[in-house]
XYZ file of C-alpha atoms in Angstrom:
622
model
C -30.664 -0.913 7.877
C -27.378 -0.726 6.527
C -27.830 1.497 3.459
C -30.257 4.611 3.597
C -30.790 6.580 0.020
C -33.489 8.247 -1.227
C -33.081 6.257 -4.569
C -35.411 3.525 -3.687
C -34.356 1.176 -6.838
C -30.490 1.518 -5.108
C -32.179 0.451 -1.820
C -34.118 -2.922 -3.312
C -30.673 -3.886 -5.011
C -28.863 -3.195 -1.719
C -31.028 -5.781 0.216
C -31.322 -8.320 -2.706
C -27.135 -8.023 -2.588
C -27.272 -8.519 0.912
C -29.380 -11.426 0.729
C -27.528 -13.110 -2.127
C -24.040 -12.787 0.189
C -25.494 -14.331 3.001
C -27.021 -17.754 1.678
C -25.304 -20.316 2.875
C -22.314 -21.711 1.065
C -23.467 -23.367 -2.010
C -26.996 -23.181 -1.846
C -27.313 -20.151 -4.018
C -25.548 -21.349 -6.895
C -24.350 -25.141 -7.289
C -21.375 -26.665 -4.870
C -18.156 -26.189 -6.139
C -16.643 -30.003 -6.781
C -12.848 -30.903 -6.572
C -13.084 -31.191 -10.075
C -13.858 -27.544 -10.708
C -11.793 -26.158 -8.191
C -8.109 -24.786 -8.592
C -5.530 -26.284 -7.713
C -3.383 -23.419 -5.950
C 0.040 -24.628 -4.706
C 2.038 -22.926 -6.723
C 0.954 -19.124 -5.451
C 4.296 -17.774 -6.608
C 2.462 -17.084 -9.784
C -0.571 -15.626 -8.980
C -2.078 -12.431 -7.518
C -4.334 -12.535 -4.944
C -5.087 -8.488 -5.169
C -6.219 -7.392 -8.403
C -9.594 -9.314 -8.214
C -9.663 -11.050 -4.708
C -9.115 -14.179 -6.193
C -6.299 -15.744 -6.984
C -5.622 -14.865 -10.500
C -2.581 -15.779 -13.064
C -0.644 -12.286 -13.397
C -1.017 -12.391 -16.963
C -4.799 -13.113 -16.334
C -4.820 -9.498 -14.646
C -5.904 -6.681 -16.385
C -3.770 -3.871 -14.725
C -0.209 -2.593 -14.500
C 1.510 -5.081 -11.079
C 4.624 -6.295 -9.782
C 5.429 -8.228 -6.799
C 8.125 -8.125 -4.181
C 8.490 -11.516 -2.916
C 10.189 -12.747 0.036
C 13.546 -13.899 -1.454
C 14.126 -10.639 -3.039
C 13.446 -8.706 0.760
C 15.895 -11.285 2.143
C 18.479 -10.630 -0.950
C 18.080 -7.180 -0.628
C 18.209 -6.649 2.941
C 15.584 -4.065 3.110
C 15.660 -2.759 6.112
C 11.587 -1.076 5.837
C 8.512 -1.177 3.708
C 9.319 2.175 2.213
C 12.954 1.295 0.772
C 11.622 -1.520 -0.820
C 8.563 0.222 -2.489
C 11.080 2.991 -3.556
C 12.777 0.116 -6.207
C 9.621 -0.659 -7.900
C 9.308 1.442 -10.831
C 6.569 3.919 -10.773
C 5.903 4.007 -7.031
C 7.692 6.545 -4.891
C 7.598 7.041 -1.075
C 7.551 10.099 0.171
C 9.647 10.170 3.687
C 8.013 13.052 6.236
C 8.815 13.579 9.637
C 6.742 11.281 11.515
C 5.152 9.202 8.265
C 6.477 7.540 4.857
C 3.614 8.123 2.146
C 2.834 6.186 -0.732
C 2.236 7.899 -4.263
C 2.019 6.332 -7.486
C -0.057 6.997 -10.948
C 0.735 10.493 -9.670
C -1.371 10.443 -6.561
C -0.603 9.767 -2.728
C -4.245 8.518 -3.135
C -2.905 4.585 -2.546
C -4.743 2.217 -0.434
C -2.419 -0.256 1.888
C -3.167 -3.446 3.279
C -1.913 -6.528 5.367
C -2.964 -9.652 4.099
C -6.008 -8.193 2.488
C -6.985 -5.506 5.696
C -6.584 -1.851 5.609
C -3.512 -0.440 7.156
C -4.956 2.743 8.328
C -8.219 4.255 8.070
C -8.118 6.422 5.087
C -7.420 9.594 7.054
C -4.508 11.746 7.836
C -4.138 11.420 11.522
C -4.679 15.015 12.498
C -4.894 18.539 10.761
C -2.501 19.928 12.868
C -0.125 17.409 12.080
C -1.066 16.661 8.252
C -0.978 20.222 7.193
C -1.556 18.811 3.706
C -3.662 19.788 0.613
C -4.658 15.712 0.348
C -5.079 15.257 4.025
C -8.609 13.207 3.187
C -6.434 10.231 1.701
C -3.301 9.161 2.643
C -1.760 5.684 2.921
C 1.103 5.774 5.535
C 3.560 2.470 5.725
C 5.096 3.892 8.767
C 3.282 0.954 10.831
C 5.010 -2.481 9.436
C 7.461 -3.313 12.178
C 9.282 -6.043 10.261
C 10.441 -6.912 6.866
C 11.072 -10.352 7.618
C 7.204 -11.269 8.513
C 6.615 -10.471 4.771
C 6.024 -13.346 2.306
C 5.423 -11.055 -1.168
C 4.218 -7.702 -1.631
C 1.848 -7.014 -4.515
C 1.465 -3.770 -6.080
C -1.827 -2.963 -8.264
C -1.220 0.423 -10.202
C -4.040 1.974 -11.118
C -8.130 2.293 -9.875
C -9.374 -0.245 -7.886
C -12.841 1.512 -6.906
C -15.234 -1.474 -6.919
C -13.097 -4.080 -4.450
C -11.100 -1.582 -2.547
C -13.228 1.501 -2.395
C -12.595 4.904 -4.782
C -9.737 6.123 -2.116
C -7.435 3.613 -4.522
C -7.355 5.920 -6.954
C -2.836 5.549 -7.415
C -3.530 1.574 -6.912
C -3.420 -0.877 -4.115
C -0.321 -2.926 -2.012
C -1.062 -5.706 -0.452
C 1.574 -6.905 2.181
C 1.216 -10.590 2.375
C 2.512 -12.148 5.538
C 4.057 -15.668 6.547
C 2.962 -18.446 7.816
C 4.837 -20.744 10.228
C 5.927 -23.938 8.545
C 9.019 -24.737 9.849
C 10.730 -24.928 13.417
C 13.271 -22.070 12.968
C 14.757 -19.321 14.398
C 16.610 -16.643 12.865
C 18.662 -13.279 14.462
C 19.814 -10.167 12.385
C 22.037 -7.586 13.254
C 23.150 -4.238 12.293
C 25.197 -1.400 12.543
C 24.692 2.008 10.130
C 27.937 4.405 9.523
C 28.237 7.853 7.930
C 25.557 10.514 8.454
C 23.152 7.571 10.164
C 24.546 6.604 13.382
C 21.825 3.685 13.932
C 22.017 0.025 15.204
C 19.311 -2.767 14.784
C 18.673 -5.676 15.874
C 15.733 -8.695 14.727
C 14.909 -11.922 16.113
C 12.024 -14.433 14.224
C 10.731 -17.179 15.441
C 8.127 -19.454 13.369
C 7.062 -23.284 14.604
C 4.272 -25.868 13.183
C 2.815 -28.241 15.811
C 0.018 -30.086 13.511
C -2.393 -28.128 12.633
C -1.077 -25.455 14.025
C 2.033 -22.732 12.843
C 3.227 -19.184 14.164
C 5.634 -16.444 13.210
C 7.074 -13.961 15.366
C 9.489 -11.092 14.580
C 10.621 -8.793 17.450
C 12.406 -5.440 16.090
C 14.454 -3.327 18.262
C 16.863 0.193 16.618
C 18.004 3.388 17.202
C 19.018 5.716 15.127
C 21.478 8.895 15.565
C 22.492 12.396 13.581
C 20.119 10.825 10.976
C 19.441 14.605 9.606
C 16.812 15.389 11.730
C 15.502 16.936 15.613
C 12.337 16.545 17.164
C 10.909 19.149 19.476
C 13.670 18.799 21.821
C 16.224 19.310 19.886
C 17.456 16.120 20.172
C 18.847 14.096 17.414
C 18.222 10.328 17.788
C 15.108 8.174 18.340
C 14.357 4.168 19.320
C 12.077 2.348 17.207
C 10.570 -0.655 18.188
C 8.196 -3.640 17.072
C 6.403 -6.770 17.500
C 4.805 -9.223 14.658
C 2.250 -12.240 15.357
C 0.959 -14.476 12.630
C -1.053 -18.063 14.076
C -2.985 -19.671 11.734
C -5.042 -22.879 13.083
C -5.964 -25.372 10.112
C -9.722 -27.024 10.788
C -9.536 -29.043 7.758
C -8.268 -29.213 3.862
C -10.821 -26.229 2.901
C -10.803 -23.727 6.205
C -8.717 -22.165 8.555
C -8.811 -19.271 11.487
C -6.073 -16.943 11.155
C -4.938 -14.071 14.336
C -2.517 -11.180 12.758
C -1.176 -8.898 15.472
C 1.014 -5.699 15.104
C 2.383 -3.331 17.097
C 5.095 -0.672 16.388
C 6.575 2.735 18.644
C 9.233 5.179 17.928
C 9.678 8.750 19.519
C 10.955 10.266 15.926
C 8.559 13.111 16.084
C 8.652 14.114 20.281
C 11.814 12.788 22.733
C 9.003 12.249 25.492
C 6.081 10.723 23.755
C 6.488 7.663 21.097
C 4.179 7.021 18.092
C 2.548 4.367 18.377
C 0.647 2.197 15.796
C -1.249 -1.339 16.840
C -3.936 -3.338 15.160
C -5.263 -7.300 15.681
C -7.514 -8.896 13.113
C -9.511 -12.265 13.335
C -10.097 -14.038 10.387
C -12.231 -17.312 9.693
C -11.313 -18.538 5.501
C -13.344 -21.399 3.900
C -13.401 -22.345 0.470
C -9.435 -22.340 0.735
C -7.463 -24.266 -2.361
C -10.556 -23.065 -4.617
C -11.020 -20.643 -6.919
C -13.005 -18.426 -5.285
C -12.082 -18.462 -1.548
C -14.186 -16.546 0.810
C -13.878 -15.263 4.515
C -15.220 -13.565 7.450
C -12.849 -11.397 9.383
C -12.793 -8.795 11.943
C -9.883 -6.256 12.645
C -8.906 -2.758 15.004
C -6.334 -0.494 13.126
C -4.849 2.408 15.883
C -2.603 4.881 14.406
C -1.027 7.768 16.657
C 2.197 8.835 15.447
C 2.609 11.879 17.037
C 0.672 11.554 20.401
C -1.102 14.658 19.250
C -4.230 13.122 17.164
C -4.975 9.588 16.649
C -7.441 7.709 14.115
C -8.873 3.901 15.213
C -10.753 1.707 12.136
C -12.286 -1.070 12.910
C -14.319 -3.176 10.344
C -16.054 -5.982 10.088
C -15.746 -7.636 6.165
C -17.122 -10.917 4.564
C -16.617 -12.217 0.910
C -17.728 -15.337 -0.881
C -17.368 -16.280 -4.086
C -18.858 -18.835 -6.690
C -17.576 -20.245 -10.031
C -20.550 -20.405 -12.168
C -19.142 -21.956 -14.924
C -15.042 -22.717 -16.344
C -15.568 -18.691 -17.920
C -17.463 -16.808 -14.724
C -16.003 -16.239 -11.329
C -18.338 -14.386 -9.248
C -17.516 -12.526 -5.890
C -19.380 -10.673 -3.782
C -18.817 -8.523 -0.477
C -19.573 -7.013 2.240
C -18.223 -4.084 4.643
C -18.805 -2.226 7.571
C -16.397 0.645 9.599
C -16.003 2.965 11.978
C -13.352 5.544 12.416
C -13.008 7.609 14.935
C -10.369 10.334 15.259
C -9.450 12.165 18.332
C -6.271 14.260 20.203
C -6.222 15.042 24.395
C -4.046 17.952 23.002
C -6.832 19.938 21.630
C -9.504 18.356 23.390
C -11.708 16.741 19.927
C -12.858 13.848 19.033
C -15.571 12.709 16.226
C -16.634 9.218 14.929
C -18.333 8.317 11.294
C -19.598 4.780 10.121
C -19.122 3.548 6.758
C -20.931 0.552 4.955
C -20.222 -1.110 1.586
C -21.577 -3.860 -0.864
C -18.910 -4.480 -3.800
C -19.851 -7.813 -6.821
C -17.584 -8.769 -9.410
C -17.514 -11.273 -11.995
C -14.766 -12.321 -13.815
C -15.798 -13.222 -17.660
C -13.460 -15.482 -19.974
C -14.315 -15.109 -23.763
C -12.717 -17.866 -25.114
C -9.428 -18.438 -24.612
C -7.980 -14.949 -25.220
C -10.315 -12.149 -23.893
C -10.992 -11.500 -20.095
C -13.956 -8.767 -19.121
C -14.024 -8.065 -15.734
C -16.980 -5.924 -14.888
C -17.660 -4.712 -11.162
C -19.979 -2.092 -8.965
C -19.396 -1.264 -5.534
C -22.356 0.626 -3.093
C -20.839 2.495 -0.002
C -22.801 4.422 2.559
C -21.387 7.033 5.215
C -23.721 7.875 7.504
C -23.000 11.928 6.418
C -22.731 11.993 2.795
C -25.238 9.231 2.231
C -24.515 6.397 -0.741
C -23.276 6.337 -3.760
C -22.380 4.117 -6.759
C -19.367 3.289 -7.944
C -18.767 1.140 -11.495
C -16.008 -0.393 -13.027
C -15.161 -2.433 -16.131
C -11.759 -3.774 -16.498
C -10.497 -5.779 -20.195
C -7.660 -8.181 -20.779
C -6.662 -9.323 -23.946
C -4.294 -11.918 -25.019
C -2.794 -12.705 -28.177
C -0.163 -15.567 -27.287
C 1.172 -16.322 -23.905
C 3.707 -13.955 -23.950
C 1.313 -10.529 -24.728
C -1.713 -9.214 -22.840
C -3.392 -5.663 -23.640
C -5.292 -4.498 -20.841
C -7.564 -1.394 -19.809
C -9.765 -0.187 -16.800
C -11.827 2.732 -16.256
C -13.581 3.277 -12.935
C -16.015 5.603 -10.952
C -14.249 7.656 -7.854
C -16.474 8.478 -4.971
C -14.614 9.435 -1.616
C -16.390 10.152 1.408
C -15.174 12.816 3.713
C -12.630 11.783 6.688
C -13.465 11.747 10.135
C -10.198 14.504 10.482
C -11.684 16.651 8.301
C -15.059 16.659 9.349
C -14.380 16.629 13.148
C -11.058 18.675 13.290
C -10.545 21.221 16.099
C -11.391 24.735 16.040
C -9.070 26.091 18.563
C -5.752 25.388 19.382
C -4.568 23.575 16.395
C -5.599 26.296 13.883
C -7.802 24.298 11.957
C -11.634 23.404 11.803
C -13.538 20.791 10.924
C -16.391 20.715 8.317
C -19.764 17.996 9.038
C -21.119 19.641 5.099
C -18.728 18.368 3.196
C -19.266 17.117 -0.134
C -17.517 13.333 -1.444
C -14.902 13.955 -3.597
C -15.773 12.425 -6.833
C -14.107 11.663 -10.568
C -12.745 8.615 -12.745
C -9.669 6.450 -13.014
C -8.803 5.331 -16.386
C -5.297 3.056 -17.466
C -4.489 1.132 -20.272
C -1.192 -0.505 -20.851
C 0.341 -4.233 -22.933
C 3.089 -6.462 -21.502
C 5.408 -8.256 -23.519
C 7.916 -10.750 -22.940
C 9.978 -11.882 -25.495
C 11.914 -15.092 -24.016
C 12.331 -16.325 -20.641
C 14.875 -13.685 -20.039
C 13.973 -10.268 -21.076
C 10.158 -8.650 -20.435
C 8.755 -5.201 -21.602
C 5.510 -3.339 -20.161
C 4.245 0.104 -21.349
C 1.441 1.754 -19.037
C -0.771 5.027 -19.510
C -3.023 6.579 -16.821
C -5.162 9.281 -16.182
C -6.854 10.359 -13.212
C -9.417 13.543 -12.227
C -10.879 14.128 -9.054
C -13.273 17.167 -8.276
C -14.203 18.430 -4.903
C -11.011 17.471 -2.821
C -10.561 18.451 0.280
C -8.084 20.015 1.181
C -7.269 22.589 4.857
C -6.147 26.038 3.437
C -7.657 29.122 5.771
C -7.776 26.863 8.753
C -11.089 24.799 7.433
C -11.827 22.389 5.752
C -13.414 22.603 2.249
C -14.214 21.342 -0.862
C -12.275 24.302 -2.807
C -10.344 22.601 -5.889
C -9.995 19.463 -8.428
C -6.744 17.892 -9.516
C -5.977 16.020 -12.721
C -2.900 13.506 -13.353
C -1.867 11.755 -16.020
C 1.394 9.893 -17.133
C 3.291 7.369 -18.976
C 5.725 4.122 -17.219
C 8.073 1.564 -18.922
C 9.660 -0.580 -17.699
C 12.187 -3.350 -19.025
C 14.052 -6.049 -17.067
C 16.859 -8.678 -19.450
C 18.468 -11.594 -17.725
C 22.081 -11.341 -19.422
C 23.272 -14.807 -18.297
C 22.917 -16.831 -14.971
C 25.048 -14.143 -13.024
C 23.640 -10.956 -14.484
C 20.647 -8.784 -15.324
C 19.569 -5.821 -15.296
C 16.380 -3.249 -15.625
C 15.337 0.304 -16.653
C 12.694 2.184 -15.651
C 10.836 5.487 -16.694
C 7.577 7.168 -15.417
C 6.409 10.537 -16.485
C 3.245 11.675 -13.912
C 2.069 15.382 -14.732
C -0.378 16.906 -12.292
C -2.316 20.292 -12.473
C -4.495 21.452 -9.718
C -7.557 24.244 -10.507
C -8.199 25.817 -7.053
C -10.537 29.602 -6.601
C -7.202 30.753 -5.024
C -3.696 30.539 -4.221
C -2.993 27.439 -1.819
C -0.414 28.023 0.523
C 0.636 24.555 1.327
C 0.082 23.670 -1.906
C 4.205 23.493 -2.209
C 3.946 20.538 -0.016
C 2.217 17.800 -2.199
C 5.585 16.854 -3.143
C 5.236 14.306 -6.021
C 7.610 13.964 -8.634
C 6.938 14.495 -12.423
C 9.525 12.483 -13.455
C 11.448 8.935 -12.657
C 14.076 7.056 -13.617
C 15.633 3.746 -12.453
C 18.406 1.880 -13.458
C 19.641 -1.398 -11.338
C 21.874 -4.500 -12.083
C 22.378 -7.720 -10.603
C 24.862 -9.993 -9.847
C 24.944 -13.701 -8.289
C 27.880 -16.211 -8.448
C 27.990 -18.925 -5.937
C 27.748 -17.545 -2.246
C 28.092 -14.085 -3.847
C 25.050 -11.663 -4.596
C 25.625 -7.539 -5.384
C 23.396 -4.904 -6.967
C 23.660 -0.906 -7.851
C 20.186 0.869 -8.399
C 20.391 4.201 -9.201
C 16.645 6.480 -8.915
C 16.827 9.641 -10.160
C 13.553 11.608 -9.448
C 12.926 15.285 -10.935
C 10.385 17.289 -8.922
C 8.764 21.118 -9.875
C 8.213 22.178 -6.138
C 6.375 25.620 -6.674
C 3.358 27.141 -7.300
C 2.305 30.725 -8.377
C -0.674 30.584 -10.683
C -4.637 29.229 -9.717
C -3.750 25.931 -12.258
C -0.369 25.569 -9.890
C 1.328 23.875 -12.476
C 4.990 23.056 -10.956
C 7.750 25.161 -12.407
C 11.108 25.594 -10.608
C 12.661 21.939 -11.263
C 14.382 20.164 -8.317
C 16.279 16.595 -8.293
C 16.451 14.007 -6.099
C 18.859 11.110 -6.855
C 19.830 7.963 -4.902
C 22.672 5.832 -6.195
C 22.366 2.500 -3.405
C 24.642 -0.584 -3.463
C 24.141 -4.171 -1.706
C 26.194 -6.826 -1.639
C 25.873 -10.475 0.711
C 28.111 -13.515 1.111
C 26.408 -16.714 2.478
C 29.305 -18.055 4.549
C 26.880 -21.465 4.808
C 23.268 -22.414 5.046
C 22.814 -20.533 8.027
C 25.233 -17.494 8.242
C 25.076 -14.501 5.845
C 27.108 -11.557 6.242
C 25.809 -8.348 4.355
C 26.762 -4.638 3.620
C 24.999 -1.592 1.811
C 25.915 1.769 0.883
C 22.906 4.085 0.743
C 22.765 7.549 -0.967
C 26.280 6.794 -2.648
C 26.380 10.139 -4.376
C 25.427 11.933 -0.658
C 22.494 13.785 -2.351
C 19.762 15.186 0.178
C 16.965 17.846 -1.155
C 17.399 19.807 1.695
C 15.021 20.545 4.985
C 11.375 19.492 4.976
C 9.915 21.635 8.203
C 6.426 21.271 10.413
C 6.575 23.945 12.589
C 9.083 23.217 15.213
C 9.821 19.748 14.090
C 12.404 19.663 10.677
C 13.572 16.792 8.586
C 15.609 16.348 5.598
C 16.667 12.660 3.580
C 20.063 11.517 5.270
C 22.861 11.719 3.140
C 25.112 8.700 2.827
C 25.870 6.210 4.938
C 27.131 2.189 5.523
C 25.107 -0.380 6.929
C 27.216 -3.320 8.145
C 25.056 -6.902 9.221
C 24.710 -10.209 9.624
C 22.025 -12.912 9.870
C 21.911 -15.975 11.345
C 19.224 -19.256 11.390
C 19.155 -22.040 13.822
């Protein structure tokens, strides 16, 4: 039996939920006719994230934005964490041998590849995460290449019933490419300045009827780039490989392979990180409004060669239109993670099970009411319920009010509980409790022409019980609040220019029995602001962003409120010139204003932002 709870109403509802997912298409609620299905070819305005479904971004009732595939190629991002760091509200904090994604003031931010978890929501290993959040932490250290990525959407806020209580910040969904063209394309690269690095890329992407591919093949290495690993030594190679093959049965489903596979030796000269993961996926009901699918995928993250963490899951969702105002979804989950390390001779496995149901409500033309539940089981801390209710409201066609509030239940990690106790300095703990709390947001977007858009965005989070690895073990020993302000807005002066400001305010306050010494390195910042322009004139494209973040890095009191303010600022220019179809030449200037924060240390290992440097390239498609 999947779930086991001592609640026996939560166990009938459990199997009824089960048996209502696995009818067979259409026979528990009438077929879905042509007629009543959504027509879906233009996806560049709609988000697939925020409910599952494909859903109209003004439809959505939460704070997104979206990072689509021109604007990578534009920009010439060279990773996943320089083009998070542009959207407003989300920052990425860059460690040693991981990038780490915090927004809504949390690093509590679930990741995923075309709809699959990353990473298992785990640090890797204590030794290694010697971090007060260490239960939840979503690293985008393991995408190996920009170029596979078609958009990137970015839900701010809870998502507890679809995505589990761990997405406490939000959710980003990388969203990959499918082959549908014969074409190859190369990029090269060469940094200047205090990064010494060189890069090259090489995609490939084909259709042969039914079937289409894309490849992307990564090769760098970087120098002087402000860091040494254990040996002292002050370079490392980073490599990568990227598979997409989709096979097309018929109008309505599809099988889909996704492979990944990324190593670099940033954190030891003589061992590489290494990240890999395949997924299987079968979709039906595609080009409806409530596509389903049945999918299976291994996640293996070990970035340090000193403790490793392996998810795999199994997931199915299918999803009915009841009538033109309800779109129902239901789903179901099952996982394993296991974490282990030859260093310190440990290892420790925990399953995890889930049933999540939503239903998307129209009320008239103007009022959506989302309301969802999600069950999850770990085979420790038994089940639990999670709720969540989620309102959109909109006047005209250019305004939408929205709110959410939603249930946070987090089970413990497989790190925590099954952690050394020798050697590393740390301990597991099999008794402890969930973390548990609430996510609450409410926000309006506005735009005012074609040209010019405005969004305003509160949130507030609490979570009690976290776990965290002060005195060597791990315990439930304090609670955390957050809560914060964003705006945002984004003017397009004319056909060459535009430009856009943003602001976020995140305030956090921690209530701990004692004084946490690592507490000084949950290093989010209370403050944010972004400036960037635009410009595009025939082959021509340029932009200046300027992020000015304004940290309080200490703690002396039990509340460890942050006093001692610190600033980090990054002043970044881009420019390209599209010498024809095919060839495009492109420079950027990172960290203008050379301003680093200083050294981050783990022990041996130290690391610190690089200061400024060039980046010289140029791509070519044949």
């Amino acid at each position: 039996m999947l779930f086991k709870s001592n609640n026996k109403l939560s166990q009938k509802i459990a199997a009824l939920f089960a048996m209502w997912a696995l009818l067979p298409i259409g026979s528990a609620f009438a077929a879905e006719t042509n007629e009543d299905a959504t027509d879906l070819a233009n996806m560049e305005d709609m988000l697939i994230t925020a409910e599952r479904i494909p859903t109209n971004r003004w439809d959505t009732p939460a704070n997104v934005a979206v990072i689509t595939a021109k604007e990578i190629e534009d920009n010439h991002y060279q990773d996943l964490a320089e083009a998070l760091s542009n959207v407003n509200g989300v920052y990425v904090g860059t460690g040693t041998i991981s990038d780490v994604v915090m927004m809504n003031g949390t690093n509590r931010v679930v990741v995923l590849v075309d709809g699959m978890r990353l990473s298992s929501p785990q640090m890797y290993d204590s030794y290694v995460a010697q971090s007060i959040t260490a239960n939840s932490r979503a690293d985008v250290t393991p995408i190996p290449s920009m170029k596979m990525i078609e958009r990137i959407e970015i839900i701010k806020g809870g998502n507890s019933a679809l995505y589990g209580t761990d997405a406490v910040g939000g959710v980003v969904n990388i969203i990959t490419k499918k082959g549908r063209r014969n074409e190859t394309t190369v990029d090269v690269n060469k940094a200047f300045g205090q990064s010494h690095q060189y890069g090259a890329e090489i995609t490939n992407q084909g259709v042969n009827g039914r079937f289409g591919y894309f490849f992307a093949g990564n090769f760098g290495e970087s120098r002087n780039f402000g860091e040494t690993n254990s040996d002292g030594a002050d370079k490392y190679n980073d490599k990568g490989l990227s598979l997409r093959m989709d096979y097309r049965f018929d109008d309505r489903s599809s099988l889909t392979f996704n492979g990944m596979y990324r190593s670099h030796d940033k954190f030891t000269s003589f061992s590489d990180g290494l990240y890999n993961s395949f997924a299987l996926t079968y979709n039906f009901k595609e080009g409806t409004s409530t596509p389903g699918w049945f999918r299976y995928h291994n996640n293996y993250s070990d970035p340090s060669r000193i403790g490793n963490t392996r998810l795999q899951a199994i997931e199915y969702q299918n999803g009915w239109e009841l009538n033109k105002n309800n779109k129902f979804i239901i789903g179901l989950e099952w996982q394993k993670h296991n974490v282990s390390s030859r260093w310190f001779s440990y290892k420790g496995s925990v399953n995890r099970g889930a049933i999540y149901l939503q239903d998307t409500m129209s009320i008239g033309n103007k009022l959506q009411v989302v309301p969802g539940a999600r069950l999850d089981y770990q085979e420790k801390s038994g089940s639990h319920w999670s709720p969540k209710i989620a309102v959109n409201y909109r006047p005209d066609e250019k305004t939408k009010f929205y709110t959410s509030w939603g249930r946070i239940h987090t089970a413990p990690s497989a790190t925590a509980m099954f952690a050394p106790d020798s050697g590393a300095n740390y301990q597991g703990n099999p008794n402890l409790l969930p973390e548990s709390g609430q996510a609450f947001t409410v926000g309006l977007e506005r735009a005012f022409n074609e040209k010019s858009n405005l969004s305003l965005n509160y949130f507030y989070n609490y979570v009690d019980n976290i776990i965290d690895s002060e005195i060597y073990t791990f315990n439930n020993d304090y609670k955390e609040k957050q809560h914060g302000v964003e705006l945002a807005f984004n003017q397009k002066l004319s056909d060459k220019w535009s430009y856009g400001i943003g602001y976020t305010h995140a305030d956090a306050e921690f209530i701990a029995p004692r004084i946490l010494t690592s507490a000084s390195q949950y290093s989010i910042p209370t403050d944010s602001l972004g400036i960037g322009i635009k410009y595009k004139c025939g082959a021509w494209k340029a932009s200046l962003t300027n992020t000015t973040y304004y940290f309080f890095e200490h703690y002396n009191t039990n509340t460890y409120r942050r006093k001692d303010r610190d600033i980090d600022n990054w002043l970044d220019f881009n420019a390209s010139y599209e010498v024809n179809d095919n060839f495009t030449i492109y420079t950027k200037i990172r960290n203008i204003g050379n301003r680093t924060r200083g050294e981050e240390s783990i022990g041996a290992f130290k690391f610190c932002r690089p200061g400024r440097y060039y980046l010289l390239g140029a791509t070519y498609k044949f």
